[in-house]
Amino acid sequence: MLEGKNIILGVCGSIAAYKSALLVRLLVKAGAQVQVVMTPDAVSFITPLTLSTLSKKPVLVNYYKTETGEWNNHVELGLWADMLIIAPATANTLAKMANGLCDNLLIAVYLSAKCPVYFAPAMDLDMWLHPATRQNVDKLQSFGNTMIAPGIGELASGLYGEGRLAEPEEIVSFLSSELKKKSLLAGHKIMVTAGPTYEAIDPVRFIGNHSSGKMGFAIADELAGMGADVTLISGPTAQVSKQQSVKLINVTSAAEMLDACLTIYKDAKACIMSAAVADYTPTEVASQKIKKKDASLNISLKTTTDILKTLGGQKAPGQILVGFALETNDEETNAITKLQKKNLDFIVLNSLNDAGAGFKQDTNKITIIDRNLQKTTFALKSKEAVAHDICLKLAQLING
């Protein structure tokens, strides 16, 4: 998977920099073109001569070549690279990346890069666990950068715990897996819906539900990670996509979500409808805030358009449509009925009776039922891991 790839390897000032020699050798052996960029402090831990010999390219450290004054063009480097890997990534470099503090060539290349960015942290246990480091890591991941998690073991300080740079073989394997994953849905346009809808009663009140949008955003991010061209249509939510390539359309009501879906759906290869769309909306919306009275208040409701059923009725040959069923009783029976009535290719069932599943949770427990009524039940997992299971099922259908 790495053959022919242009890779920039950023090496920072860490005792773990000695592992970068083997990492360069493994990347070159895999057929990649490797350009090493070192921070000024990194040269104290491993020599540029070692890495230039292994990479067969001059190692870059400064903005310009001292002897000639020639500029090491960080913009061209950022455009040349198919991927940027920073390993080891120190706490200092992570902080600079997260906050755009550009005081060396490596950070200039990072800020110019158009390619996927991977970072492999290496530091002592207490530094790794510090809230500032955790915040910087979260921030980098929110930018769409991918972390290669540190290992657990003996550290340079003598402590034992998390913070060791992943082994070079693990890094190469991780990168190969990422590239393979990105090829699964490359070139396919996929629509995802997420979050609740809010149905206005008056200018300040609405009918809604407890959906946080976490599941839908996790699915959109996972699809983008598999190489898909993703459009995410979301109701009101505080969630933020971790993949910069995801196109976000914000809506509020079920009617607005329907309009957005009808616009995008006709060009989509697949659609995963994870939004919790309101079933009812007020017949009339008051133009002014309804004042509280001693008497009871009755609100007349009408049904919203069933978006999933509408899309199922318009589904073209080869299109794939996926729905969700959040149930509290007769779970499988209700899910299968929904699967068949709405012309779905598979349905994702989860039950509010399962601890850790449902709205606002960081975890979920699902059963996937396909149109042949074959069931696959999964254990309780993080919503990111659940998203992977769902998207892998979709990729299998798309790729036959």
Short mmCIF file of C-alpha atoms in Angstrom, two decimals, residues 15-326:
data_model
loop_
_atom_site.label_atom_id
_atom_site.label_comp_id
_atom_site.label_asym_id
_atom_site.label_seq_id
_atom_site.Cartn_x
_atom_site.Cartn_y
_atom_site.Cartn_z
CA ILE A 15 15.12 10.14 22.90
CA ALA A 16 12.72 8.05 20.80
CA ALA A 17 14.20 9.68 17.66
CA TYR A 18 16.58 6.72 17.41
CA LYS A 19 13.61 4.67 16.18
CA SER A 20 13.23 6.98 13.18
CA ALA A 21 16.21 5.30 11.50
CA LEU A 22 14.41 1.96 11.36
CA LEU A 23 11.16 3.69 10.40
CA VAL A 24 12.85 5.34 7.40
CA ARG A 25 14.36 2.03 6.36
CA LEU A 26 11.00 0.23 6.56
CA LEU A 27 9.21 2.94 4.59
CA VAL A 28 11.86 2.89 1.86
CA LYS A 29 11.77 -0.90 1.79
CA ALA A 30 7.99 -0.68 1.29
CA GLY A 31 8.63 1.38 -1.84
CA ALA A 32 7.94 4.88 -0.51
CA GLN A 33 9.89 8.04 -1.30
CA VAL A 34 10.85 9.49 2.10
CA GLN A 35 11.84 13.09 2.80
CA VAL A 36 12.97 13.61 6.39
CA VAL A 37 12.38 16.99 8.03
CA MET A 38 13.94 17.41 11.49
CA THR A 39 13.38 20.01 14.17
CA PRO A 40 16.58 21.78 15.29
CA ASP A 41 16.55 19.90 18.61
CA ALA A 42 16.16 16.51 16.90
CA VAL A 43 19.70 16.62 15.51
CA SER A 44 20.99 16.24 19.09
CA PHE A 45 19.39 12.79 19.29
CA ILE A 46 20.13 11.33 15.84
CA THR A 47 22.30 12.71 13.09
CA PRO A 48 20.93 13.97 9.79
CA LEU A 49 23.68 11.92 8.10
CA THR A 50 22.14 8.69 9.34
CA LEU A 51 18.67 9.56 8.10
CA SER A 52 19.83 11.01 4.77
CA THR A 53 21.83 7.84 4.09
CA LEU A 54 18.81 5.66 4.76
CA SER A 55 16.32 7.87 2.90
CA LYS A 56 18.70 8.67 0.02
CA LYS A 57 17.61 12.31 0.28
CA PRO A 58 19.22 15.27 2.06
CA VAL A 59 17.60 15.85 5.45
CA LEU A 60 15.97 19.26 5.86
CA VAL A 61 16.28 21.13 9.17
CA ASN A 62 16.27 24.86 8.46
CA TYR A 63 14.20 27.19 6.29
CA TYR A 64 17.16 27.62 3.95
CA LYS A 65 20.49 25.96 3.13
CA THR A 66 23.16 27.82 5.09
CA GLU A 67 25.89 27.35 2.50
CA THR A 68 23.88 28.60 -0.51
CA GLY A 69 21.00 30.56 0.99
CA GLU A 70 18.60 28.43 -1.09
CA TRP A 71 15.07 28.24 0.33
CA ASN A 72 13.66 24.90 1.50
CA ASN A 73 10.21 25.57 0.09
CA HIS A 74 7.72 24.36 2.71
CA VAL A 75 4.79 25.03 0.37
CA GLU A 76 6.18 22.76 -2.34
CA LEU A 77 6.98 20.11 0.26
CA GLY A 78 3.40 20.25 1.54
CA LEU A 79 2.08 19.78 -2.01
CA TRP A 80 4.56 16.99 -2.85
CA ALA A 81 3.64 14.77 0.08
CA ASP A 82 0.99 12.05 -0.05
CA MET A 83 1.21 11.84 3.73
CA LEU A 84 3.00 13.61 6.56
CA ILE A 85 4.08 11.52 9.54
CA ILE A 86 5.52 13.13 12.67
CA ALA A 87 7.27 10.44 14.70
CA PRO A 88 8.33 10.99 17.37
CA ALA A 89 5.97 13.89 18.10
CA THR A 90 6.98 15.61 21.33
CA ALA A 91 4.70 17.54 23.68
CA ASN A 92 6.33 20.74 22.43
CA THR A 93 5.64 19.96 18.77
CA LEU A 94 2.07 18.85 19.50
CA ALA A 95 1.46 22.20 21.22
CA LYS A 96 2.88 24.09 18.25
CA MET A 97 0.81 22.09 15.76
CA ALA A 98 -2.37 22.58 17.76
CA ASN A 99 -1.89 26.33 18.06
CA GLY A 100 -0.18 27.18 14.77
CA LEU A 101 3.08 28.33 16.37
CA CYS A 102 5.34 28.25 13.33
CA ASP A 103 8.96 28.66 14.46
CA ASN A 104 10.64 25.84 12.52
CA LEU A 105 10.55 24.22 9.09
CA LEU A 106 8.61 21.15 10.21
CA ILE A 107 5.68 23.21 11.53
CA ALA A 108 5.74 25.33 8.36
CA VAL A 109 5.45 22.13 6.31
CA TYR A 110 2.64 20.89 8.57
CA LEU A 111 0.68 24.12 8.16
CA SER A 112 1.16 23.94 4.37
CA ALA A 113 0.36 20.25 3.94
CA LYS A 114 -2.68 19.27 1.87
CA CYS A 115 -2.23 15.57 2.60
CA PRO A 116 -3.33 13.37 5.52
CA VAL A 117 -1.29 14.01 8.67
CA TYR A 118 -0.35 11.34 11.21
CA PHE A 119 1.38 11.97 14.52
CA ALA A 120 2.93 9.44 16.87
CA PRO A 121 3.42 10.95 20.34
CA ALA A 122 6.47 10.12 22.46
CA MET A 123 7.00 11.58 25.93
CA ASP A 124 7.12 10.76 29.60
CA LEU A 125 4.00 9.50 31.37
CA ASP A 126 3.22 12.67 33.31
CA MET A 127 3.66 14.83 30.22
CA TRP A 128 1.37 12.53 28.23
CA LEU A 129 -1.32 12.64 30.93
CA HIS A 130 -1.15 16.41 31.46
CA PRO A 131 -4.43 18.20 30.61
CA ALA A 132 -2.60 20.55 28.23
CA THR A 133 -1.27 17.62 26.20
CA ARG A 134 -4.65 15.89 26.18
CA GLN A 135 -6.26 19.10 24.98
CA ASN A 136 -3.70 19.50 22.19
CA VAL A 137 -4.19 15.91 21.05
CA ASP A 138 -7.97 16.38 20.97
CA LYS A 139 -7.55 19.60 19.04
CA LEU A 140 -5.30 17.98 16.44
CA GLN A 141 -7.75 15.14 15.96
CA SER A 142 -10.56 17.68 15.54
CA PHE A 143 -8.48 19.11 12.66
CA GLY A 144 -8.65 15.70 10.98
CA ASN A 145 -5.13 14.62 11.95
CA THR A 146 -4.74 10.97 12.94
CA MET A 147 -2.91 9.81 16.05
CA ILE A 148 -0.80 6.67 16.11
CA ALA A 149 -1.26 5.89 19.78
CA PRO A 150 1.76 5.59 22.05
CA GLY A 151 2.57 2.26 23.64
CA ILE A 152 2.85 1.23 27.27
CA GLY A 153 6.19 0.25 28.72
CA GLU A 154 9.36 1.45 30.40
CA LEU A 155 10.08 5.11 29.72
CA ALA A 156 13.35 7.02 29.61
CA SER A 157 12.63 8.53 33.04
CA GLY A 158 12.41 5.08 34.56
CA LEU A 159 8.65 5.28 34.96
CA TYR A 160 6.42 2.60 33.51
CA GLY A 161 3.30 3.58 31.61
CA GLU A 162 1.88 5.08 28.43
CA GLY A 163 4.04 7.40 26.35
CA ARG A 164 6.43 5.16 24.39
CA LEU A 165 6.67 5.86 20.67
CA ALA A 166 4.91 3.13 18.72
CA GLU A 167 7.40 0.69 17.24
CA PRO A 168 8.43 1.37 13.60
CA GLU A 169 6.83 -1.87 12.45
CA GLU A 170 3.57 -0.85 14.14
CA ILE A 171 3.66 2.57 12.48
CA VAL A 172 4.20 1.10 9.01
CA SER A 173 1.42 -1.43 9.57
CA PHE A 174 -0.90 1.33 10.79
CA LEU A 175 -0.19 3.47 7.72
CA SER A 176 -0.74 0.55 5.36
CA SER A 177 -4.06 -0.23 7.04
CA GLU A 178 -5.12 3.41 6.79
CA LEU A 179 -4.36 3.52 3.07
CA LYS A 180 -6.24 0.28 2.53
CA LYS A 181 -9.21 1.64 4.46
CA LYS A 182 -9.19 4.87 2.44
CA SER A 183 -9.53 2.86 -0.77
CA LEU A 184 -12.69 1.03 0.34
CA LEU A 185 -15.13 3.81 -0.60
CA ALA A 186 -12.96 6.07 -2.76
CA GLY A 187 -14.99 7.93 -5.37
CA HIS A 188 -18.39 7.16 -3.86
CA LYS A 189 -20.76 9.94 -2.80
CA ILE A 190 -22.50 9.09 0.46
CA MET A 191 -25.14 11.05 2.35
CA VAL A 192 -25.53 10.83 6.14
CA THR A 193 -28.13 12.41 8.40
CA ALA A 194 -27.57 13.10 12.08
CA GLY A 195 -29.02 14.71 15.18
CA PRO A 196 -32.58 15.69 16.09
CA THR A 197 -35.02 18.01 14.37
CA TYR A 198 -36.72 20.87 16.19
CA GLU A 199 -40.34 21.59 15.30
CA ALA A 200 -41.28 25.14 16.24
CA ILE A 201 -44.28 25.86 18.48
CA ASP A 202 -43.60 29.59 18.67
CA PRO A 203 -40.45 31.75 18.29
CA VAL A 204 -38.92 30.36 21.51
CA ARG A 205 -40.32 26.84 21.97
CA PHE A 206 -40.08 23.65 19.98
CA ILE A 207 -40.80 19.93 19.98
CA GLY A 208 -37.57 17.92 19.87
CA ASN A 209 -35.82 14.85 21.19
CA HIS A 210 -32.66 13.89 23.04
CA SER A 211 -30.50 12.95 20.03
CA SER A 212 -26.97 14.35 20.36
CA GLY A 213 -25.85 13.58 16.80
CA LYS A 214 -22.80 11.66 18.06
CA MET A 215 -23.61 8.50 16.11
CA GLY A 216 -24.24 10.26 12.81
CA PHE A 217 -21.10 12.39 13.07
CA ALA A 218 -19.03 9.29 13.90
CA ILE A 219 -20.44 7.55 10.82
CA ALA A 220 -19.68 10.53 8.59
CA ASP A 221 -16.11 10.70 9.89
CA GLU A 222 -15.60 6.97 9.38
CA LEU A 223 -16.94 7.12 5.82
CA ALA A 224 -14.62 10.02 5.02
CA GLY A 225 -11.75 7.99 6.47
CA MET A 226 -12.66 5.23 4.01
CA GLY A 227 -12.26 7.68 1.14
CA ALA A 228 -15.92 8.54 0.51
CA ASP A 229 -17.19 11.94 -0.60
CA VAL A 230 -19.48 12.59 2.39
CA THR A 231 -22.32 15.06 2.78
CA LEU A 232 -23.64 15.24 6.35
CA ILE A 233 -27.09 16.74 6.91
CA SER A 234 -27.48 17.53 10.59
CA GLY A 235 -30.15 18.89 12.85
CA PRO A 236 -29.19 21.13 15.81
CA THR A 237 -26.22 19.62 17.63
CA ALA A 238 -22.97 20.62 19.32
CA GLN A 239 -21.00 17.94 17.43
CA VAL A 240 -18.06 18.82 15.15
CA SER A 241 -16.73 16.57 12.41
CA LYS A 242 -13.13 15.39 12.78
CA GLN A 243 -12.76 15.05 9.01
CA GLN A 244 -12.29 18.31 7.15
CA SER A 245 -13.52 16.75 3.91
CA VAL A 246 -17.05 16.16 5.28
CA LYS A 247 -19.51 18.64 3.77
CA LEU A 248 -21.93 19.79 6.46
CA ILE A 249 -25.47 21.03 5.81
CA ASN A 250 -27.19 22.38 8.91
CA VAL A 251 -30.97 22.15 9.18
CA THR A 252 -33.49 22.63 11.96
CA SER A 253 -36.85 21.10 11.09
CA ALA A 254 -37.96 17.84 9.52
CA ALA A 255 -39.15 19.77 6.45
CA GLU A 256 -35.71 21.36 6.03
CA MET A 257 -34.04 17.96 6.40
CA LEU A 258 -36.36 16.50 3.77
CA ASP A 259 -35.52 19.27 1.30
CA ALA A 260 -31.78 18.81 1.86
CA CYS A 261 -32.02 15.03 1.52
CA LEU A 262 -33.97 15.22 -1.74
CA THR A 263 -31.33 17.55 -3.17
CA ILE A 264 -28.35 15.35 -2.26
CA TYR A 265 -29.88 11.86 -2.50
CA LYS A 266 -30.25 11.70 -6.26
CA ASP A 267 -26.46 11.79 -6.76
CA ALA A 268 -25.53 9.58 -3.80
CA LYS A 269 -24.36 6.00 -4.07
CA ALA A 270 -25.55 5.33 -0.54
CA CYS A 271 -27.36 7.02 2.31
CA ILE A 272 -27.22 6.29 6.05
CA MET A 273 -30.15 7.87 7.86
CA SER A 274 -29.17 8.10 11.52
CA ALA A 275 -31.05 11.32 12.33
CA ALA A 276 -33.86 11.21 14.89
CA VAL A 277 -36.45 13.03 12.79
CA ALA A 278 -39.60 14.24 14.54
CA ASP A 279 -42.73 12.25 13.68
CA TYR A 280 -45.02 15.20 14.43
CA THR A 281 -44.91 18.95 13.95
CA PRO A 282 -47.36 21.66 15.07
CA THR A 283 -50.18 22.37 12.64
CA GLU A 284 -49.66 26.09 13.21
CA VAL A 285 -46.67 28.01 14.54
CA ALA A 286 -47.48 31.02 16.67
CA SER A 287 -45.86 34.21 15.42
CA GLN A 288 -45.46 35.54 18.98
CA LYS A 289 -44.40 33.82 22.18
CA ILE A 290 -47.34 31.98 23.73
CA LYS A 291 -47.98 33.45 27.18
CA LYS A 292 -48.49 31.17 30.14
CA LYS A 293 -52.10 30.90 31.26
CA ASP A 294 -53.89 29.13 34.08
CA ALA A 295 -55.84 27.09 31.58
CA SER A 296 -54.26 24.08 29.88
CA LEU A 297 -52.61 24.48 26.48
CA ASN A 298 -53.52 22.22 23.58
CA ILE A 299 -51.25 22.03 20.55
CA SER A 300 -52.59 20.51 17.35
CA LEU A 301 -50.02 18.28 15.63
CA LYS A 302 -49.70 16.80 12.16
CA THR A 303 -47.38 14.08 10.92
CA THR A 304 -44.13 15.02 9.23
CA THR A 305 -43.17 13.51 5.89
CA ASP A 306 -41.45 10.16 6.39
CA ILE A 307 -38.05 10.98 4.90
CA LEU A 308 -36.74 7.41 4.99
CA LYS A 309 -39.84 6.02 3.26
CA THR A 310 -39.70 8.82 0.68
CA LEU A 311 -36.10 8.03 -0.18
CA GLY A 312 -36.87 4.30 -0.25
CA GLY A 313 -39.56 4.97 -2.83
CA GLN A 314 -37.12 6.93 -4.99
CA LYS A 315 -34.20 4.52 -4.65
CA ALA A 316 -32.50 3.85 -7.98
CA PRO A 317 -30.97 0.50 -8.98
CA GLY A 318 -27.60 0.15 -7.25
CA GLN A 319 -28.34 2.76 -4.59
CA ILE A 320 -28.03 1.62 -0.97
CA LEU A 321 -30.26 2.95 1.79
CA VAL A 322 -29.63 2.34 5.49
CA GLY A 323 -31.95 3.21 8.35
CA PHE A 324 -31.89 3.14 12.14
CA ALA A 325 -34.46 1.75 14.55
CA LEU A 326 -34.34 2.90 18.16
#
